[in-house]
mmCIF file of C-alpha atoms and ligand atoms in Angstrom:
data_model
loop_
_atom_site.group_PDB
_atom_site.id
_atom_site.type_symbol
_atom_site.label_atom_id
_atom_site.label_comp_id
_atom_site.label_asym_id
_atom_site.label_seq_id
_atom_site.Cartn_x
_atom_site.Cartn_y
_atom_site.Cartn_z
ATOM 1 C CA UNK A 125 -177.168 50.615 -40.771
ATOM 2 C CA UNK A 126 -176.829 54.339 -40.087
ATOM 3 C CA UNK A 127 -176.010 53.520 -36.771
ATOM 4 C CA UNK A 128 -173.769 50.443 -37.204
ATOM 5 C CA UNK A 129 -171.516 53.088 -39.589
ATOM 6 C CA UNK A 130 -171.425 55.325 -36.743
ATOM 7 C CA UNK A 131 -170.251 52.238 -34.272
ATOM 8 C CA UNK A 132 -167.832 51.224 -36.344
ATOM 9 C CA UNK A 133 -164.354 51.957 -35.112
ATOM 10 C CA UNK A 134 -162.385 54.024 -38.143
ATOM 11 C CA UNK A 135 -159.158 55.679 -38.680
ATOM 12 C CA UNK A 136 -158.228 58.274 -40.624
ATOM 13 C CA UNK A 137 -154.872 58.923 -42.223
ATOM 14 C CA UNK A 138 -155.252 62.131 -44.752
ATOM 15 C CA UNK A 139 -156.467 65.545 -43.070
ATOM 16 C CA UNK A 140 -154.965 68.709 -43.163
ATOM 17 C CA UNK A 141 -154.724 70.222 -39.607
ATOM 18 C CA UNK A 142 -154.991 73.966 -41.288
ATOM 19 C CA UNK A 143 -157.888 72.723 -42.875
ATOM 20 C CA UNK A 144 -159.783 71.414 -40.293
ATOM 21 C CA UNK A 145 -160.831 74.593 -38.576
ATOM 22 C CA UNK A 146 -164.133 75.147 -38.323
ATOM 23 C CA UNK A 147 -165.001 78.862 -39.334
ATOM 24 C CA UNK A 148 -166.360 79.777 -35.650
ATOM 25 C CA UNK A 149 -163.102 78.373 -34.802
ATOM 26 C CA UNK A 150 -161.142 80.864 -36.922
ATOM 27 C CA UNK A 151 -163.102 83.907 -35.860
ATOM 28 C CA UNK A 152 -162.575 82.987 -32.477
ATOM 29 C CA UNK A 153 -159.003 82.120 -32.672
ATOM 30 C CA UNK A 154 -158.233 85.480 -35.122
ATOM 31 C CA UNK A 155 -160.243 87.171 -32.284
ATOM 32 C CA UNK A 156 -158.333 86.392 -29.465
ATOM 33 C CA UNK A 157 -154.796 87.188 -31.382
ATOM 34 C CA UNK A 158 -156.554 90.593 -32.904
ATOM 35 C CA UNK A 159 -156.091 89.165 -36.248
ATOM 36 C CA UNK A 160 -158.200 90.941 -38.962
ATOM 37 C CA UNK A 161 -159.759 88.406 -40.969
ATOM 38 C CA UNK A 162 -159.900 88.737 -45.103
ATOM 39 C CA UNK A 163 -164.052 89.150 -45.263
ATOM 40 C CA UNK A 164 -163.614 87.352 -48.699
ATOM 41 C CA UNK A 165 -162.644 84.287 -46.825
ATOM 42 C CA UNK A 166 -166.104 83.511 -45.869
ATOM 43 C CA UNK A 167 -169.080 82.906 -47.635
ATOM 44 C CA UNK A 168 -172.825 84.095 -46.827
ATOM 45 C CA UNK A 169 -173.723 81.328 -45.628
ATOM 46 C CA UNK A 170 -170.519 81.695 -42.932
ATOM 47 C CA UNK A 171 -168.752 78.920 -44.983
ATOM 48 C CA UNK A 172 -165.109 79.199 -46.549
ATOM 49 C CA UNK A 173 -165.311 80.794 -50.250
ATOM 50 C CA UNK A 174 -163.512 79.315 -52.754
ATOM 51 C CA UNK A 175 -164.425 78.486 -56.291
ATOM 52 C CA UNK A 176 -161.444 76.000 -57.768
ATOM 53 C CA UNK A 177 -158.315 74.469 -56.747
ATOM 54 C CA UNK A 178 -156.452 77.791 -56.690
ATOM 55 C CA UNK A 179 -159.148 79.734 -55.219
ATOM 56 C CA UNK A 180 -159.463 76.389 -52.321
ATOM 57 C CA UNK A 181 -155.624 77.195 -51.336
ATOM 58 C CA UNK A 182 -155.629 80.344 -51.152
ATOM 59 C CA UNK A 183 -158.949 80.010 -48.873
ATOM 60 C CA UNK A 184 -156.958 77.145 -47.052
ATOM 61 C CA UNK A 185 -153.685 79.339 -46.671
ATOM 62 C CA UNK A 186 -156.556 82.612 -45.673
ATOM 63 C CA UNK A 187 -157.931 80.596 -42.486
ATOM 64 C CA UNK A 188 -154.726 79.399 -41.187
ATOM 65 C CA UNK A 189 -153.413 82.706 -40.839
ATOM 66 C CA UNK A 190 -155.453 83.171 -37.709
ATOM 67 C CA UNK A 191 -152.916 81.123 -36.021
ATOM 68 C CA UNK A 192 -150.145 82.957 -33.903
ATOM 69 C CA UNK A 193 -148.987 80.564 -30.926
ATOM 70 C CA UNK A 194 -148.656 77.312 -29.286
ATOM 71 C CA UNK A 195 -151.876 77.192 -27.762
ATOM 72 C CA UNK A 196 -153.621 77.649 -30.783
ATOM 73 C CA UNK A 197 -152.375 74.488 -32.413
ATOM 74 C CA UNK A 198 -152.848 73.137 -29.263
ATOM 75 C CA UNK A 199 -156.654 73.829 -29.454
ATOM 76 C CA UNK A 200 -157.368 73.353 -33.489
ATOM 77 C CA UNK A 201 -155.494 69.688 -32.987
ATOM 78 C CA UNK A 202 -157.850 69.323 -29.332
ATOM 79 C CA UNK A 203 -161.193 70.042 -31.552
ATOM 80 C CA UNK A 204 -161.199 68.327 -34.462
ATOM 81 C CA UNK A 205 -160.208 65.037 -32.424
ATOM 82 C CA UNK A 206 -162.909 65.911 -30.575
ATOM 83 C CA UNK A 207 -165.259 66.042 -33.539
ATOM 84 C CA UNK A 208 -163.476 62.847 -34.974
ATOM 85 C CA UNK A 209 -164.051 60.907 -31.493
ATOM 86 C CA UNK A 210 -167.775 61.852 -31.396
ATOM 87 C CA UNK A 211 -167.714 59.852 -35.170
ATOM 88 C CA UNK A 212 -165.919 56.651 -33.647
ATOM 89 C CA UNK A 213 -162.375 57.818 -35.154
ATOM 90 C CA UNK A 214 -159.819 55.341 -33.066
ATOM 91 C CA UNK A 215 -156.815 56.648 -34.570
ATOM 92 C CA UNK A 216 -155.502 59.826 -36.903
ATOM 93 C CA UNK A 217 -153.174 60.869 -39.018
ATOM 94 C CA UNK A 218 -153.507 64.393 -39.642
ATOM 95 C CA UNK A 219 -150.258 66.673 -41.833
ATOM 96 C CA UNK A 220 -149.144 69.509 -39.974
ATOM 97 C CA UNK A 221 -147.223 72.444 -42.434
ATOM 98 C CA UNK A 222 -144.398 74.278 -40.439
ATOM 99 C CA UNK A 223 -144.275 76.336 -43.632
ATOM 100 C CA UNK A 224 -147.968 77.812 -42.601
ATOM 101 C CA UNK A 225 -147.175 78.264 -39.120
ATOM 102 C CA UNK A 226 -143.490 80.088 -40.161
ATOM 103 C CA UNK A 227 -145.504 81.875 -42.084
ATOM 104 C CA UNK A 228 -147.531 82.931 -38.839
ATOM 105 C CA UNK A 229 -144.258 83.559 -36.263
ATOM 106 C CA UNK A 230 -144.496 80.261 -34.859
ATOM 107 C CA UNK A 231 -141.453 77.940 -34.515
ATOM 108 C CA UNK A 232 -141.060 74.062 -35.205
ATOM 109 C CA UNK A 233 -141.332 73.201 -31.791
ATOM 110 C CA UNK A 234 -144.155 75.243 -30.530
ATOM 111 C CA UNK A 235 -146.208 74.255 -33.455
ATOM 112 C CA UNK A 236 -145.273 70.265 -32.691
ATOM 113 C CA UNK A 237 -145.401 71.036 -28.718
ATOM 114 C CA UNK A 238 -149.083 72.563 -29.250
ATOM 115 C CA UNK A 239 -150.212 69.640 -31.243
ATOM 116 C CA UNK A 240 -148.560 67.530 -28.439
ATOM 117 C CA UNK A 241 -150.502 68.717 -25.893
ATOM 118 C CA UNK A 242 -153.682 68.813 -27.986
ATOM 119 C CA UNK A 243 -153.352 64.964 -28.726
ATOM 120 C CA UNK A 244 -152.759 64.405 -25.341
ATOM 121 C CA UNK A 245 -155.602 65.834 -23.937
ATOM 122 C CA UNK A 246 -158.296 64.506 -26.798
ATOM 123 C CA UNK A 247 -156.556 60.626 -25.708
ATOM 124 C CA UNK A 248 -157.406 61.537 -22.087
ATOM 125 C CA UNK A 249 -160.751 62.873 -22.825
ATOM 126 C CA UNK A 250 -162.175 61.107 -25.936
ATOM 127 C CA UNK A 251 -159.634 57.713 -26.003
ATOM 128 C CA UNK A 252 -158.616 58.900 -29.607
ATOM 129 C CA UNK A 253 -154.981 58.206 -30.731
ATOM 130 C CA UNK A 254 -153.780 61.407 -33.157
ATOM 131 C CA UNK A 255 -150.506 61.180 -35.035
ATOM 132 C CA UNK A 256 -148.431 63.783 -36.727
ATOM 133 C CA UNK A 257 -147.120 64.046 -40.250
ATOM 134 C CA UNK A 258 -145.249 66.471 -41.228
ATOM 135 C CA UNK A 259 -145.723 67.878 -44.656
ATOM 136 C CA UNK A 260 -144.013 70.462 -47.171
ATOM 137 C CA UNK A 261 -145.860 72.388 -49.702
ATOM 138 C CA UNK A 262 -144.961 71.363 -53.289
ATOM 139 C CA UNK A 263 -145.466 75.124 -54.740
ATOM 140 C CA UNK A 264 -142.944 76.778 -52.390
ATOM 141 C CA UNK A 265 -140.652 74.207 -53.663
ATOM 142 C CA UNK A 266 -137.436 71.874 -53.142
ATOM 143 C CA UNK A 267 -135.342 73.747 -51.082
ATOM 144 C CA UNK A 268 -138.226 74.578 -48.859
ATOM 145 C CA UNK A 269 -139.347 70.999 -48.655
ATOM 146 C CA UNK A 270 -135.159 70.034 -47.756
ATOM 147 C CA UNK A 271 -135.325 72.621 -44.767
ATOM 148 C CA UNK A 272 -138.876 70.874 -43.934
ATOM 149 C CA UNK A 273 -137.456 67.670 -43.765
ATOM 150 C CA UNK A 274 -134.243 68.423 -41.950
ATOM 151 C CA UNK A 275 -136.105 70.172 -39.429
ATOM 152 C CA UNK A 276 -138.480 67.308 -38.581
ATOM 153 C CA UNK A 277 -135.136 65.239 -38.658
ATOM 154 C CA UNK A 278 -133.403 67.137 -36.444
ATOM 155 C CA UNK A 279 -136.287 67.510 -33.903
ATOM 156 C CA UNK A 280 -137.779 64.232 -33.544
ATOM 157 C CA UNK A 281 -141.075 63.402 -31.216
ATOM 158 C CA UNK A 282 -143.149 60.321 -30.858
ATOM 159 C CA UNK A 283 -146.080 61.551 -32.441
ATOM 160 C CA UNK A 284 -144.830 62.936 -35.340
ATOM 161 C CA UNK A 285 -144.713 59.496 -37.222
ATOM 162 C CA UNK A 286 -144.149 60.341 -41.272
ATOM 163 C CA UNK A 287 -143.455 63.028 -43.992
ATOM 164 C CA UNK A 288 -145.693 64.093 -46.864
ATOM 165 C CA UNK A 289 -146.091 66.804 -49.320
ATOM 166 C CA UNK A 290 -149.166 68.968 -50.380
ATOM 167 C CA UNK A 291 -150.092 71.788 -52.402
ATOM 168 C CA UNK A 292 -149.849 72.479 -56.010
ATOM 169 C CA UNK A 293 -149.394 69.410 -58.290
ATOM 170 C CA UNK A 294 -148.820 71.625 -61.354
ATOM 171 C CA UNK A 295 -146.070 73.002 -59.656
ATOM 172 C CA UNK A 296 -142.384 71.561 -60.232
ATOM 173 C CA UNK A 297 -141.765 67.678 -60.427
ATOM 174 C CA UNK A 298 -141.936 65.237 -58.184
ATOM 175 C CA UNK A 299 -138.442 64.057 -58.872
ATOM 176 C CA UNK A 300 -137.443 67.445 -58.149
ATOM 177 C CA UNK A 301 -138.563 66.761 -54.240
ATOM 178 C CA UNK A 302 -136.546 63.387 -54.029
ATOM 179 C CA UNK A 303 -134.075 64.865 -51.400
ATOM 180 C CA UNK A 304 -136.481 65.996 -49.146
ATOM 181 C CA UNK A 305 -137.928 62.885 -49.298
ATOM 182 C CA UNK A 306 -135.122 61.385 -48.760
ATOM 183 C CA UNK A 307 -133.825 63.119 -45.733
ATOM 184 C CA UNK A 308 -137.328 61.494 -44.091
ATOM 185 C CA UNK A 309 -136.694 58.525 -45.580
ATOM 186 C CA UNK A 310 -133.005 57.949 -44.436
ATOM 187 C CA UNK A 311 -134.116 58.961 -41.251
ATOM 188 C CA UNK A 312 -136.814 55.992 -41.168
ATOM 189 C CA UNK A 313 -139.639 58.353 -41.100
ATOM 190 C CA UNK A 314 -142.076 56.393 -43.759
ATOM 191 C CA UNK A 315 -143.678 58.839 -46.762
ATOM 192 C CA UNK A 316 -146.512 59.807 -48.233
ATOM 193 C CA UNK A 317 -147.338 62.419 -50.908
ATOM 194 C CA UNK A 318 -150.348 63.940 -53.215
ATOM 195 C CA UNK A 319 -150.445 62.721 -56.987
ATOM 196 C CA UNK A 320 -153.062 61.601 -59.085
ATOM 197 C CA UNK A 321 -155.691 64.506 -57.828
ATOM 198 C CA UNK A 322 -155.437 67.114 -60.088
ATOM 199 C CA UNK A 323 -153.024 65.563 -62.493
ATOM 200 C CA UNK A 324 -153.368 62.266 -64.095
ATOM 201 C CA UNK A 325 -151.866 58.989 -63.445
ATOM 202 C CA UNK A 326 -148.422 59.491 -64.778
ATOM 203 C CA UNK A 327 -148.259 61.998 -61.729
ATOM 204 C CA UNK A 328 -148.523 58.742 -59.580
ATOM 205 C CA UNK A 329 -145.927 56.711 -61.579
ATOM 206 C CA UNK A 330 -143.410 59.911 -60.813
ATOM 207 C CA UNK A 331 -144.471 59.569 -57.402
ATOM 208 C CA UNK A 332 -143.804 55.623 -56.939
ATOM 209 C CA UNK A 333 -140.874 56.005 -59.238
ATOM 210 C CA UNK A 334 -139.150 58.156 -57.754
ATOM 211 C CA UNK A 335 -139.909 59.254 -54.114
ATOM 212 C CA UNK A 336 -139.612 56.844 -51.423
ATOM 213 C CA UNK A 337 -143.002 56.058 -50.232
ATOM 214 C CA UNK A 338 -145.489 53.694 -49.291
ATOM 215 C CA UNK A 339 -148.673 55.778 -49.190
ATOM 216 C CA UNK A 340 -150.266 58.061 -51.758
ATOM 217 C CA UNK A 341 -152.661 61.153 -50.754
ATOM 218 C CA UNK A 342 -156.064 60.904 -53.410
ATOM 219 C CA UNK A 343 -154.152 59.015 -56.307
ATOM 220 C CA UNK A 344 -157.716 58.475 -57.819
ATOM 221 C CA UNK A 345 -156.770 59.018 -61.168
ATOM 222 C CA UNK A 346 -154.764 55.770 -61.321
ATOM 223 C CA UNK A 347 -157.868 54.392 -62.334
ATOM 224 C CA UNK A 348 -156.444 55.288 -66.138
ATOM 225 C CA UNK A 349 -154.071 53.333 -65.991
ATOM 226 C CA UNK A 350 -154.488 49.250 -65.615
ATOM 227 C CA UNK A 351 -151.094 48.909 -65.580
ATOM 228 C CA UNK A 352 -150.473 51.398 -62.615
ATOM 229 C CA UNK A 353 -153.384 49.843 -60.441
ATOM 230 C CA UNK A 354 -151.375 46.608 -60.668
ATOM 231 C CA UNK A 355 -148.301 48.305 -59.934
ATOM 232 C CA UNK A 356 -150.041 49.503 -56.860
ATOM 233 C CA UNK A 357 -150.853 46.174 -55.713
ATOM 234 C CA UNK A 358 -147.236 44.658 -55.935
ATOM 235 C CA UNK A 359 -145.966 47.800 -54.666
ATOM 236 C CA UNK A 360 -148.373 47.493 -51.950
ATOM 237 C CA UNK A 361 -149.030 51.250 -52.074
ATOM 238 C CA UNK A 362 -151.904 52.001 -50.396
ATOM 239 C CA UNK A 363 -153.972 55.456 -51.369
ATOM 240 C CA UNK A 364 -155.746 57.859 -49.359
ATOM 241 C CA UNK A 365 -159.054 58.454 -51.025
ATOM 242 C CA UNK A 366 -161.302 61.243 -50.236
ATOM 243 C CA UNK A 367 -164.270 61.274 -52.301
ATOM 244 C CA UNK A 368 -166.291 64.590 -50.549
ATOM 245 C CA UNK A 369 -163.147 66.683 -51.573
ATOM 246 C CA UNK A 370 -162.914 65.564 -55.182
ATOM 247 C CA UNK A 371 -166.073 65.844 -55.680
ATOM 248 C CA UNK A 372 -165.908 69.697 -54.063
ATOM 249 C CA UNK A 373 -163.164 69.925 -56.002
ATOM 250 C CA UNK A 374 -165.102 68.696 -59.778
ATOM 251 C CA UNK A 375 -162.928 65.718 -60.178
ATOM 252 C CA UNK A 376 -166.023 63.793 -60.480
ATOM 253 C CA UNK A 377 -169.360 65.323 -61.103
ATOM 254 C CA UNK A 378 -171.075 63.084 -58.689
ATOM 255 C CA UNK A 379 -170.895 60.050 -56.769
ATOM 256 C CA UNK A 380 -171.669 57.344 -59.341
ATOM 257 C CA UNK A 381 -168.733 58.373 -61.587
ATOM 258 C CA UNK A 382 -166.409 58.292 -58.557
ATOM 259 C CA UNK A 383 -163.768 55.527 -59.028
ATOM 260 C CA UNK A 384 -162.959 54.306 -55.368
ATOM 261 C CA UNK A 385 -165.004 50.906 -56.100
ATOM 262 C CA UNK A 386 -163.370 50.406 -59.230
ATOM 263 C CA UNK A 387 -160.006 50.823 -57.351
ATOM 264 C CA UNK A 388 -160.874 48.661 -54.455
ATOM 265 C CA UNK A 389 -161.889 45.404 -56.612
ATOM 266 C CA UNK A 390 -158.968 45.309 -58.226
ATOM 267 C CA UNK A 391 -157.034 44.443 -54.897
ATOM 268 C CA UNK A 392 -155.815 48.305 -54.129
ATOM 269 C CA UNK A 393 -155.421 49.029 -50.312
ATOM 270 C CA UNK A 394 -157.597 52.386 -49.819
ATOM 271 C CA UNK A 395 -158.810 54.177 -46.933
ATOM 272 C CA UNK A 396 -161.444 56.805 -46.853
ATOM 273 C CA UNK A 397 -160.791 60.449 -45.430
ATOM 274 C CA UNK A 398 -162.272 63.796 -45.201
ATOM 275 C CA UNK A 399 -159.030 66.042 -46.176
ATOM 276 C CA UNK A 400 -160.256 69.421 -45.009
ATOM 277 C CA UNK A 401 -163.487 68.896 -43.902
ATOM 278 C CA UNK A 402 -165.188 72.027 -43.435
ATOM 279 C CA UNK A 403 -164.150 73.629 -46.864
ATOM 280 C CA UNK A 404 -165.658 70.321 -48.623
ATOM 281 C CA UNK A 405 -168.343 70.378 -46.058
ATOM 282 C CA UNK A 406 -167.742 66.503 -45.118
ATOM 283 C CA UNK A 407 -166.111 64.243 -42.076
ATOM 284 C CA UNK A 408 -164.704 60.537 -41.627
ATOM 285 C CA UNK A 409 -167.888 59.399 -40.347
ATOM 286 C CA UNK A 410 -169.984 61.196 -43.373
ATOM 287 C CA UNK A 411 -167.144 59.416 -46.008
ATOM 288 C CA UNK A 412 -168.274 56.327 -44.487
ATOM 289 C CA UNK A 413 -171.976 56.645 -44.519
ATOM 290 C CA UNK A 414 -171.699 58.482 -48.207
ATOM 291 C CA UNK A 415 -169.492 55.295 -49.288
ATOM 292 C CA UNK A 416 -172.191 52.833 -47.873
ATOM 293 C CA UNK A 417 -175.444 55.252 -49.435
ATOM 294 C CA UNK A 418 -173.330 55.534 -53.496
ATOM 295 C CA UNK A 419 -171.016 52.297 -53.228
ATOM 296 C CA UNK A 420 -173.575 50.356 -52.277
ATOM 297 C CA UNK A 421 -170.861 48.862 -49.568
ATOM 298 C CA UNK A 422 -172.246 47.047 -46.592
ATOM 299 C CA UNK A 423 -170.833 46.796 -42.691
ATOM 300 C CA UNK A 424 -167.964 43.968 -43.727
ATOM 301 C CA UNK A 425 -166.850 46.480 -46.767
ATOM 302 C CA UNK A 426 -166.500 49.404 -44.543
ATOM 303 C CA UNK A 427 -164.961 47.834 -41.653
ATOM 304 C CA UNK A 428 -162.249 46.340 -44.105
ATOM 305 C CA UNK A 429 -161.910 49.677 -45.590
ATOM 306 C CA UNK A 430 -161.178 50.786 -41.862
ATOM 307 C CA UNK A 431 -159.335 47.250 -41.155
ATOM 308 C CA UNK A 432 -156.628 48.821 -44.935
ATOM 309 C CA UNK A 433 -156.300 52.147 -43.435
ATOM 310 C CA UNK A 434 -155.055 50.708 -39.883
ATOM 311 C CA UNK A 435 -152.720 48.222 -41.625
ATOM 312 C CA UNK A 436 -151.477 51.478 -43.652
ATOM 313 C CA UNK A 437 -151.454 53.901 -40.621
ATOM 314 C CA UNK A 438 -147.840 54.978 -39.448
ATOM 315 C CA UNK A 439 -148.411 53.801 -36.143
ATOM 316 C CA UNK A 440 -145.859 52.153 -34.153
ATOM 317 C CA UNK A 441 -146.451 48.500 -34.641
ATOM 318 C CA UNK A 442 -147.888 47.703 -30.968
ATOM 319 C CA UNK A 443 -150.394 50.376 -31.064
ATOM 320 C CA UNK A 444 -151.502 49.076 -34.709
ATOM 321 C CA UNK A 445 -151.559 45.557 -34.073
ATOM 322 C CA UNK A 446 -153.603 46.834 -30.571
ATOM 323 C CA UNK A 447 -156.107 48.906 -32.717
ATOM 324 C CA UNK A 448 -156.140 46.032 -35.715
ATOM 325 C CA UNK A 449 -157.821 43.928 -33.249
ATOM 326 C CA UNK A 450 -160.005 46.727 -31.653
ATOM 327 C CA UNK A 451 -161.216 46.839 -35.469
ATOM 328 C CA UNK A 452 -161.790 43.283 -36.233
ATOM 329 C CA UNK A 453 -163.626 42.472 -32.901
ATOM 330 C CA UNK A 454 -166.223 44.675 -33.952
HETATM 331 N N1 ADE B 87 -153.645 71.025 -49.150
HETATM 332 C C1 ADE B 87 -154.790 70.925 -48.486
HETATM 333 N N2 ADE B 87 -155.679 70.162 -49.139
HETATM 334 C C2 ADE B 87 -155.085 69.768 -50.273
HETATM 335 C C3 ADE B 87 -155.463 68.962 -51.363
HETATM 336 N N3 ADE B 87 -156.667 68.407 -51.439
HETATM 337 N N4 ADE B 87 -154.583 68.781 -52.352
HETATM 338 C C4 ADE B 87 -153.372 69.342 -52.277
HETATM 339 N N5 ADE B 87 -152.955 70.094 -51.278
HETATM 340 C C5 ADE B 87 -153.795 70.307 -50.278
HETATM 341 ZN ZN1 ZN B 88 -154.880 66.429 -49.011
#
């Protein structure tokens, strides 16, 4: 079974590119751009150090500050395709924040023209498909998510395929972020944004109430709501579920009282994804073989979990139809 997992051709639609470096990555990286790293960033173990939600962000915001040009989006986008190819990972989705790499001196377009190149050369090595979307940060607020939007607007590329939002649910309203999303939206660029993580499921009714989009990032804590999981359903909204981060992150003390099954039987489209893997010490491929070992799911469950997130990708619709049937042959 181990094996078949592994085998199994997956996608993956909710990463965070900042949060996929590995540390060796960021010393290496910080290194070469004679960045002097925060020594309370790491662990003693060499992991990332973070104790809550806060303390993960913070963390999150303290690795990707190692970042100072092109070529190093270029190479954190190249590895962790890499990594995802090595776990059968057809096809990605990962956010990209231009907020984080402002934040480091580098512009729109070198960030996206780094990533470019990155996904180009994992497809030539590897034969893995990575997609961008770009995302605003929800605690540096509306106007900054507007500018986010307009930018990815005004600058359009192939790969950069959808707009999202992260960071801190408690901070403003979703309504509040309706413009931005609807500058993406307008602009046919299809949405997707975190609710239902650390707030509860009214967070996800704001979210398919009033923002324009089709996906939503965790959204686990629908589960409180009957109403809201049928909502989802003839909605057709599908959720990006990432059990290794909440349970990292204490939304569930352990894998039995995690609610993905739940969701799943009652007709919700879900995928399963790693979010920032090497803060919450987890992959795509370890999702899947976790979800098979606590769900109980067999081969035909996970491959239809795989077979949701394809249909629910952003992908342009030859390359998903292409990759739906990569899926199902196996
Ligand atoms: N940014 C990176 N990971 C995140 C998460 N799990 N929730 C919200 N924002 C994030
Ligand atoms: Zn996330």
């Amino acid at each position: 079974m181990l094996e078949q997992i592994l085998n199994l051709p997956k996608v993956e639609l909710h990463s965070h590119l900042e949060g996929t470096i590995k540390p060796h990555l960021v010393h290496q990286i910080a290194e070469r751009n004679s960045v002097t790293l925060n020594e309370s960033l790491f662990n003693n173990e060499g992991g990332y150090a973070w104790s809550n939600f806060a303390s993960f962000l913070d963390a999150y915001d303290g690795a990707s500050s190692c970042l100072k040009n092109k070529k190093d989006y270029r190479d954190i986008m190249y590895e962790y395709l890499k990594d995802c190819s090595y776990e059968n990972v057809i096809y990605l989705e990962t956010f990209i924040s231009p907020d984080h790499a402002a934040e480091c001196g580098i512009s729109y377009d070198d960030m996206i023209s780094g990533c470019v190149e990155g996904i180009d050369d994992a497809e030539n090595d590897f034969g893995i498909i990575g997609r961008i979307i770009v995302t605003c940060v929800r605690h540096l607020g509306p106007k900054q998510g507007i500018d986010v939007a307009q930018q990815m607007v005004d600058n359009p590329h192939p790969y950069v395929v959808g707009f999202g939002m992260g960071g801190d649910e408690l901070a403003f309203t979703l309504k509040d972020f309706a413009p931005a999303f609807n500058i993406a939206s307008n602009a046919n660029y299809p949405c997707t944004v975190h609710a239902g993580e650390i707030c509860g499921p009214e967070s996800v009714w704001d979210a398919i109430n009033h923002l324009p989009i089709s996906r939503i990032g965790h959204g686990v804590k629908s589960i409180e709501d009957a109403e809201l999981l049928n909502a989802l359903v003839k909605r057709n909204i599908h959720l990006e579920i990432s059990p290794g981060s909440n349970l990292a992150l204490s939304l569930y003390p352990n894998w039995s009282s995690h609610p993905l099954k739940l969701i799943m039987s009652k007709g919700v489209s879900i995928s399963l994804n790693s979010d920032d893997p090497p803060f919450f010490n987890t992959s795509v491929g370890l999702e899947y073989q976790n979800s098979a070992k606590h769900f109980d799911f067999g081969i035909e469950e996970l491959k239809s979990i795989s077979l949701m997130a394809m249909k629910a990708s952003f992908a342009d619709p030859d390359t998903k139809s292409r990759l739906l049937d990569k899926i199902s042959q196996f």
